[in-house]
Short mmCIF file of C-alpha atoms and ligand atoms in Angstrom, two decimals:
data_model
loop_
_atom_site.label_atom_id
_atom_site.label_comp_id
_atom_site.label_asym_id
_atom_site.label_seq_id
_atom_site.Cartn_x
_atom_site.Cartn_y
_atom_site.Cartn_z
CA UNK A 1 207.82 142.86 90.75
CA UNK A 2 205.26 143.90 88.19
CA UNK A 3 201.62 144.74 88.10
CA UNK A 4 201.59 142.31 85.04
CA UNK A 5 202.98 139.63 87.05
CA UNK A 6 200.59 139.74 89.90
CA UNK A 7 198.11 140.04 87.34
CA UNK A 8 199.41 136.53 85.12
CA UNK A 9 198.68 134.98 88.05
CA UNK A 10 195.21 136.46 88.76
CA UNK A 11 194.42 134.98 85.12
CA UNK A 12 195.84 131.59 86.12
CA UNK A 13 194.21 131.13 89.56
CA UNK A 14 190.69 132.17 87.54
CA UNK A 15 191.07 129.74 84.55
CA UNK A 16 192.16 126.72 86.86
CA UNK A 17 189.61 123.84 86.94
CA UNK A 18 191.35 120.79 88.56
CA UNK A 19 188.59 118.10 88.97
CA UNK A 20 190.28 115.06 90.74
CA UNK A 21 192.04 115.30 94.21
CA UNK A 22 195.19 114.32 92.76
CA UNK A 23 194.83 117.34 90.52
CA UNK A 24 193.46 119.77 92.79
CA UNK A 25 197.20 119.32 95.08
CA UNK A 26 198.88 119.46 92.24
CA UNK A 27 197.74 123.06 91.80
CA UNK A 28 197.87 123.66 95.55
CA UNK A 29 201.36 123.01 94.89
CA UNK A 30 202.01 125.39 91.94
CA UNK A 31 200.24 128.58 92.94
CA UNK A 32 200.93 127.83 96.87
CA UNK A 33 203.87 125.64 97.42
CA UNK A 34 207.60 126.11 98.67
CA UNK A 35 208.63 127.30 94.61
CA UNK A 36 204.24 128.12 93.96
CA UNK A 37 204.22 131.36 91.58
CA UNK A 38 202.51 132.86 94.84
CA UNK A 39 205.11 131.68 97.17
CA UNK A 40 207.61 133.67 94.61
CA UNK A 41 205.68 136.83 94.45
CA UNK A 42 205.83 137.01 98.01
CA UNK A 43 209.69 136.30 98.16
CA UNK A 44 210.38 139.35 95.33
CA UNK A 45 207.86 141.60 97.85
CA UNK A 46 210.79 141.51 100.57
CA UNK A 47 213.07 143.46 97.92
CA UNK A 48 210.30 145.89 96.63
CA UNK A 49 211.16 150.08 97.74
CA UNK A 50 209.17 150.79 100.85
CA UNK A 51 206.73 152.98 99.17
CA UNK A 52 205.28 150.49 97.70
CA UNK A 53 205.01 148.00 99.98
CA UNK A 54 201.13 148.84 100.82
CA UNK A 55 199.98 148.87 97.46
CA UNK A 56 201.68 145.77 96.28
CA UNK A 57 200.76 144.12 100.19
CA UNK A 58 197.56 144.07 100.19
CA UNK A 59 197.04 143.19 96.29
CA UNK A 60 199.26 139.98 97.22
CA UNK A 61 197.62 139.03 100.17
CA UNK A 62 193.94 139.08 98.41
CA UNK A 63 195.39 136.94 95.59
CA UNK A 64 197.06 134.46 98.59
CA UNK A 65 193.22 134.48 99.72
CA UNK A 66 191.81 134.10 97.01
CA UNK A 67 194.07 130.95 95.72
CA UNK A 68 193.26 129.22 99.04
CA UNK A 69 189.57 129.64 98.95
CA UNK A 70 189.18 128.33 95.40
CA UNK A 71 191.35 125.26 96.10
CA UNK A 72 189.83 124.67 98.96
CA UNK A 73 186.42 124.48 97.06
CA UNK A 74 187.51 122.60 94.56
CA UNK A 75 189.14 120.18 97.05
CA UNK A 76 185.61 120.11 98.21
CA UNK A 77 183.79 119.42 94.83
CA UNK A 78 186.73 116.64 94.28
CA UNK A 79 186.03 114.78 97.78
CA UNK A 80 182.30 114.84 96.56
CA UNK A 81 182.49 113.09 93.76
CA UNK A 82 184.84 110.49 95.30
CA UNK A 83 182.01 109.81 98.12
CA UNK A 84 179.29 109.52 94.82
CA UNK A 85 181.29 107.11 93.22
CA UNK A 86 184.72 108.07 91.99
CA UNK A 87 186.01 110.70 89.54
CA UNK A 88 183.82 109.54 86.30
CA UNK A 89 186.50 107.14 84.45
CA UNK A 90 186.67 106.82 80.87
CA UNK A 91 183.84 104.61 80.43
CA UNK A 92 184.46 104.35 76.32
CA UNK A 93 187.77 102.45 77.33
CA UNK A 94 187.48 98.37 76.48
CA UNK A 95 186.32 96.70 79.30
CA UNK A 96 188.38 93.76 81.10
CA UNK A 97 187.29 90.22 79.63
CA UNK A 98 185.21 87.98 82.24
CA UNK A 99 185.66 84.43 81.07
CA UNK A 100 182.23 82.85 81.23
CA UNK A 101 182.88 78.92 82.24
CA UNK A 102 181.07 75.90 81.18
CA UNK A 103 179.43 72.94 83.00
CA UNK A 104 181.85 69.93 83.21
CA UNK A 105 180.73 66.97 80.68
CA UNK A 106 180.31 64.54 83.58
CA UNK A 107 177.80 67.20 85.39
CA UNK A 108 176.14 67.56 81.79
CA UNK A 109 175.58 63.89 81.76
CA UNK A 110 174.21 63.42 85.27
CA UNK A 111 172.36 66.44 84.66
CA UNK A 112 170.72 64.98 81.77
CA UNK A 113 170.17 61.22 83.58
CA UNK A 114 168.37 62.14 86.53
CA UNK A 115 166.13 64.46 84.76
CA UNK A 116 164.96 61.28 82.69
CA UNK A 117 164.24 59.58 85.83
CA UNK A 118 162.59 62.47 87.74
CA UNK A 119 160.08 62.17 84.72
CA UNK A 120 159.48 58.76 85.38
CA UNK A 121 158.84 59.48 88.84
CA UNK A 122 162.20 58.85 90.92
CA UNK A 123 163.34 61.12 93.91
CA UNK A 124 167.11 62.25 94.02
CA UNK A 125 169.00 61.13 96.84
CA UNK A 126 172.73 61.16 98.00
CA UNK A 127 174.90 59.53 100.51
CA UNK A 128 178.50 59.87 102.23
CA UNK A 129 181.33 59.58 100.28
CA UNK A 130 183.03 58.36 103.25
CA UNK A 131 181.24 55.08 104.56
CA UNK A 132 181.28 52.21 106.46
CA UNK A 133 181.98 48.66 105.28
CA UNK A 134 178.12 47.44 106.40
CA UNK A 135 176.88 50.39 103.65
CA UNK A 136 179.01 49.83 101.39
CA UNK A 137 179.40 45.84 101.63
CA UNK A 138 177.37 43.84 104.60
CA UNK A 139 173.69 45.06 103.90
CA UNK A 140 174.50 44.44 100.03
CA UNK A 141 175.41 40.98 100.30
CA UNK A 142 178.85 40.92 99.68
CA UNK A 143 180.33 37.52 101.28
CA UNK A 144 182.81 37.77 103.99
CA UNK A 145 185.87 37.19 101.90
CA UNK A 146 184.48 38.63 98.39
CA UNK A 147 187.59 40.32 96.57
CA UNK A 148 186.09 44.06 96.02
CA UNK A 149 186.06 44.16 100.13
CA UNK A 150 190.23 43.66 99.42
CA UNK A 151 193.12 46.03 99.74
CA UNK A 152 193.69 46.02 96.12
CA UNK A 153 190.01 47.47 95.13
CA UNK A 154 189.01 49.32 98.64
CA UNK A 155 190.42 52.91 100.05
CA UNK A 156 190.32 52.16 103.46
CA UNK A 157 190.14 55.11 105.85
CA UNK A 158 190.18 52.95 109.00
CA UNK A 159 190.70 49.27 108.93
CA UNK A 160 191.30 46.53 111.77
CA UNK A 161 188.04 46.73 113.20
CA UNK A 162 184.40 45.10 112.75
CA UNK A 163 183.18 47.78 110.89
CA UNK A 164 185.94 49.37 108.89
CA UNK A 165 186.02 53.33 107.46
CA UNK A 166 186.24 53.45 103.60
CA UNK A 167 186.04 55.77 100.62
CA UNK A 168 182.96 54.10 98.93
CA UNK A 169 184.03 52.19 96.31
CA UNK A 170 180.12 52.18 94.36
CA UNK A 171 177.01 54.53 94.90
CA UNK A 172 174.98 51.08 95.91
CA UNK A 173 175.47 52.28 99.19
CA UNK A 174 173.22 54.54 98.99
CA UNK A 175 170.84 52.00 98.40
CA UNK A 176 170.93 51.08 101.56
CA UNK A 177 170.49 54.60 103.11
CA UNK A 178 167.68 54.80 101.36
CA UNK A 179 166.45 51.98 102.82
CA UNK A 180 166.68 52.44 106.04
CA UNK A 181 165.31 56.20 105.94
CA UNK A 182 162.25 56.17 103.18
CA UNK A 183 159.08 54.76 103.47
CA UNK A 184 158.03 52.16 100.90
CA UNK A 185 157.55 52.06 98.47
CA UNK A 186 160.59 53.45 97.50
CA UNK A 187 161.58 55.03 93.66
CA UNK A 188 164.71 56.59 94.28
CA UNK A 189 167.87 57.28 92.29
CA UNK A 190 171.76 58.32 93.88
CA UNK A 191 174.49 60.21 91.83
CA UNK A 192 177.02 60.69 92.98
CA UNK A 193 181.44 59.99 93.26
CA UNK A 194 183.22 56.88 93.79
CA UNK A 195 186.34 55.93 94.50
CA UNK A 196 188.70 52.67 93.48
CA UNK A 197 192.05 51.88 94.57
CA UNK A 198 193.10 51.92 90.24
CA UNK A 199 196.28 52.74 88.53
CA UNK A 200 194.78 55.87 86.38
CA UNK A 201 195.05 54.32 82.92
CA UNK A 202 192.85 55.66 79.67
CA UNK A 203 190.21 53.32 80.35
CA UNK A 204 190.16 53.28 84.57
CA UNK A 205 190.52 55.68 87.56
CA UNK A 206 190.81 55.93 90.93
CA UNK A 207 187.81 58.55 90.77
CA UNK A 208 184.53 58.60 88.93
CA UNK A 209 181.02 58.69 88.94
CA UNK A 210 177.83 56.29 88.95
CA UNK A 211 174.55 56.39 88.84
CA UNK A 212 172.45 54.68 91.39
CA UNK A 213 168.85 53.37 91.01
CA UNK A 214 166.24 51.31 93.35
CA UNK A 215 162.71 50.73 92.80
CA UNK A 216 160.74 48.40 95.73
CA UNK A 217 156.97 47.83 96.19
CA UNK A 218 154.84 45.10 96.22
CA UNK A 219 154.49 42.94 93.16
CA UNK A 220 157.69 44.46 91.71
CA UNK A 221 158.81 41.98 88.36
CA UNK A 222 161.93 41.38 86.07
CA UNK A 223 159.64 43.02 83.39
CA UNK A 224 159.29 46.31 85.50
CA UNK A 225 162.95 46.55 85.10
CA UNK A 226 163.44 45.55 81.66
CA UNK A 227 160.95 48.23 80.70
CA UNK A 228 162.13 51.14 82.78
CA UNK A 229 165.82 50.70 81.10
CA UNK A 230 164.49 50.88 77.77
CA UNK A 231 162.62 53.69 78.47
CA UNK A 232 165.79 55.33 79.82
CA UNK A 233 168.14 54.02 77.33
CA UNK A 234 165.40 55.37 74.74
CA UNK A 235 165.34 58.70 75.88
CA UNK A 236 169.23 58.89 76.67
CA UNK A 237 170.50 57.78 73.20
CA UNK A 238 167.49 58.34 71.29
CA UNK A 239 163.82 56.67 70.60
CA UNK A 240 164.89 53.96 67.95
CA UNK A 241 167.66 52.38 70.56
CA UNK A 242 167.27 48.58 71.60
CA UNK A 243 168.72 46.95 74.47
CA UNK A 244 169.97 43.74 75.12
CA UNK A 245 170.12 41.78 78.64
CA UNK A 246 173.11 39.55 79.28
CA UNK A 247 173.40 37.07 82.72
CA UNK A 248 176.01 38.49 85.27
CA UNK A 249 176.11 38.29 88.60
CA UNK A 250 176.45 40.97 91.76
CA UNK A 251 175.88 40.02 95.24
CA UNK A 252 173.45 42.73 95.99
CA UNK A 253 170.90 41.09 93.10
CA UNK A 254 169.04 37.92 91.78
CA UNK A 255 169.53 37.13 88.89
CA UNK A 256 171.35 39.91 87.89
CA UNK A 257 172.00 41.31 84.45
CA UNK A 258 174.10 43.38 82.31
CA UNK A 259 172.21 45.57 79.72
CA UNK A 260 174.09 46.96 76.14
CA UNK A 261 172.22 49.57 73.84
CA UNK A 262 172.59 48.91 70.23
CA UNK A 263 175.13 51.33 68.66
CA UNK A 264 174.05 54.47 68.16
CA UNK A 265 177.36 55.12 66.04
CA UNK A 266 177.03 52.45 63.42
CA UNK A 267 173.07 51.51 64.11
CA UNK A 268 173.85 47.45 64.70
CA UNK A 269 176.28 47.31 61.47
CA UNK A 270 179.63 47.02 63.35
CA UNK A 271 182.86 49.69 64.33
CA UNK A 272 185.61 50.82 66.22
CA UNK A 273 183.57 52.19 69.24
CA UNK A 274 181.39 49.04 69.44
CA UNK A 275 184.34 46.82 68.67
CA UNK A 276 182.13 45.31 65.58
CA UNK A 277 179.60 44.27 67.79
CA UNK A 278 176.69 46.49 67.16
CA UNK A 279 176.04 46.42 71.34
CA UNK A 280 177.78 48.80 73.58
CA UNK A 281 177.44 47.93 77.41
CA UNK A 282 175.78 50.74 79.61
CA UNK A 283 174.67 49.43 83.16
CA UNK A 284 174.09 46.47 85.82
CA UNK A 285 171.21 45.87 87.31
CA UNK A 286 169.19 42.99 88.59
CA UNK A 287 166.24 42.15 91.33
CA UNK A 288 167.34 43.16 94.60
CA UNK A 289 168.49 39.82 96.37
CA UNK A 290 165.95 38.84 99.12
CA UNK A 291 169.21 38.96 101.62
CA UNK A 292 169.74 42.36 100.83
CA UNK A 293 165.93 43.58 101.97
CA UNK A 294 166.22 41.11 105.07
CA UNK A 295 168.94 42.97 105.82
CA UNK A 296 167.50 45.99 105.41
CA UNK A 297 164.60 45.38 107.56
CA UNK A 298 162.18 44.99 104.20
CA UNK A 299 160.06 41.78 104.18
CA UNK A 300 161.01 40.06 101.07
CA UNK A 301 157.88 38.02 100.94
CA UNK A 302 155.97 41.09 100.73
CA UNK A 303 158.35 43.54 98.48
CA UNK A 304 160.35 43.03 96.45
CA UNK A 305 162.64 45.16 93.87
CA UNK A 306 165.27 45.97 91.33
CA UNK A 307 168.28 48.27 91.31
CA UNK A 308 170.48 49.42 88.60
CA UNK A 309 174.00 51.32 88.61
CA UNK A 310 175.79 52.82 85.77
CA UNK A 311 178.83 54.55 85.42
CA UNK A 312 178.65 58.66 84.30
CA UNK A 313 181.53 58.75 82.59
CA UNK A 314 180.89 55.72 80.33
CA UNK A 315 177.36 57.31 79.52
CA UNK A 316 179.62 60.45 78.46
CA UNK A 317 182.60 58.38 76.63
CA UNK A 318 179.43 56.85 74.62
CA UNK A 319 177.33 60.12 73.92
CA UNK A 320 180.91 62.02 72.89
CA UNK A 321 183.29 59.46 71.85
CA UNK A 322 185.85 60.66 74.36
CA UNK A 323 187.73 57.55 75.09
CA UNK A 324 190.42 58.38 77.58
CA UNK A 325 188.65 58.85 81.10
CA UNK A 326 191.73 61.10 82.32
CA UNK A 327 190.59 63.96 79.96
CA UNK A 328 187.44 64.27 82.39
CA UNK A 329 189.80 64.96 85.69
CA UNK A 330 192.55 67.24 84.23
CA UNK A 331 190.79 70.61 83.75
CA UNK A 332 192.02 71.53 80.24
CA UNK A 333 190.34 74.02 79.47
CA UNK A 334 190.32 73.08 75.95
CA UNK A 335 188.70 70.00 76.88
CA UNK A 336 186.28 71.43 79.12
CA UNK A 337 185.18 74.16 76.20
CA UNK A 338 184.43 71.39 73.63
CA UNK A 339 181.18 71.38 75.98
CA UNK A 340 179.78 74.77 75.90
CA UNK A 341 177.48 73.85 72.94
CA UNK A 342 175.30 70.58 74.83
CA UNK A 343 174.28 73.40 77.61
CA UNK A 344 172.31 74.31 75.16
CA UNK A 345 170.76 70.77 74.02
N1 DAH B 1 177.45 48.61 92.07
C1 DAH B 1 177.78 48.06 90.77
C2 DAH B 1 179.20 48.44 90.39
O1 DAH B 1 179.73 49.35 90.96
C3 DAH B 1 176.82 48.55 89.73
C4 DAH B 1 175.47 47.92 89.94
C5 DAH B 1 175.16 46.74 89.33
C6 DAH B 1 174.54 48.52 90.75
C7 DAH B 1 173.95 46.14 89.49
C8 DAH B 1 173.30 47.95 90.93
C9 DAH B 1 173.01 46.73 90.29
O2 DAH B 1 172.36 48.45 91.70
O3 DAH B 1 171.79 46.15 90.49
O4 DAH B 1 179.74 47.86 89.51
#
């Protein structure tokens, strides 16, 4: 052993500067560990003549003193900076993408359908999606043996008894939950999901969403109706749209009606998406039938009312020309991007 040597390591012990933990053991390890530089100086002492043993003894030992206080400080500063947040990463390396996602077209759409009613005055209100046949079918009208109450059209949760469980199969239900809970008069509207026992096809499904709306006071008229759909269809496809009322009938209204908007693709001329027609079908509506308020313990000489219910997705298929209704329930993403752009409409 050397002077020089002991001194090498002197040098070494000063210059080291080992920030994280991970690097401070590492050094533990190379001035202090089973093959450490230290751990060798002290193996070479054994075989040093005896008259230098002192000399060389207690130089070693201060350096072996030395080394451990210093690692243990920077040990110290390491476990420091870990409690204050971590050893400082490289914060000029890229960051990790965050993918920002987009509203779904069908929320965009029901978005955009009750704020046009909330500025005409209408509360929001929603229901079960699990109800019972009197909600869904008894307080609307719906005759004993009428076919939507059938197998073919219902999910049935429950059947066999008076008052059978079911996935609702139309948001008029709420309708009657309304009913029953607000005061009159009542200006209400109900989006929500329904559900139809439908082979999934491009142009039906066994899930999708309406629109529900109900208006009842005193001296309500066909012409209170007829006015508050053109203002909506106005403001949903634009201010020079006209609409069109055809006869139909529902159980839950008299007379009832279906309404069209003239085409806002070809503006009344004729194509593809109106079928030549120049009228595109939106919504059903009608005065609520007498039966239905009876039923609902509303006096029918003394109120009366009309209701409307369209479908979300057709509102959507018509604003966006996206004619398959499967694209809105399979969560491509490529699909689902296309709409980024009308969050910011
Ligand atoms: N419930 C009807 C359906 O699912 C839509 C509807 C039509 C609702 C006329 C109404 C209405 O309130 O008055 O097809």
């Amino acid at each position: 052993m050397t002077n020089e040597q002991i001194q090498q390591v002197v040098e070494e012990l000063k210059a080291l500067n080992a920030k994280t933990a991970k690097e401070v053991e590492e050094a533990r390890v190379r001035f202090l560990g089973k093959k450490g530089s230290i751990t060798a100086l002290f193996e070479e002492f054994r075989e040093i003549a005896p008259e230098y043993k002192k000399l060389y003894g207690k130089a070693l030992n201060v350096l072996k003193q030395e080394a451990i206080a210093k690692i243990n400080e920077l040990k110290e500063i390491a476990e420091a900076d870990i409690a204050a947040g971590g050893p400082k990463e490289d914060l000029s390396l890229p960051g990790e993408g965050f993918e920002l996602g987009s509203r779904h077209p069908v929320s965009i759409v029901r978005q955009e359908i009750v704020d046009i009613f909330r500025k005409f005055g209408y509360d929001v209100a929603e229901g079960p999606e699990i109800e019972d046949d009197w909600h869904v079918f008894g307080a609307l009208n719906f005759p004993p043996n009428h076919p939507a109450r059938d197998m073919q059209d219902t999910f049935f949760v429950s059947a066999g008894h008076e008052n059978p469980v079911l996935l609702r199969t139309h948001t008029s239900s709420v309708q009657v939950r309304a009913m029953e809970k607000m005061p009159l008069p009542i200006r209400v509207i109900c989006p929500g999901r329904v559900f139809r026992n439908e082979a999934i096809s491009a142009r039906a499904h066994c899930i999708f969403h309406q629109v529900e709306g109900l208006y009842i006071d005193e001296g309500v008229t066909f012409a209170d109706l007829k006015q508050a759909i053109l203002l909506f269809a106005r403001e949903m496809f634009g201010p020079d749209t006209a609409i069109r009322m055809r006869p139909s009938y529902f159980p839950f209204t008299e007379p009832s009606s279906e309404v069209d908007v003239s085409c806002n693709i070809c503006h009344g001329k004729g194509c593809n998406i109106c079928k030549g027609t120049g009228w595109l079908e939106i919504l059903g509506c009608g005065m609520v039938d007498p039966n239905v308020l009876e039923a609902n313990g509303i006096d029918p000489q003394k109120y009366s009312g009309f209701a409307f219910g369209m479908g979300i997705e057709r509102i959507a298929m018509l604003k966006w020309q996206v004619n398959d209704l499967r694209h809105y329930f399979e969560n491509d993403l490529r699909f689902l991007h296309e709409f980024d752009t009308a969050l910011e409409v």
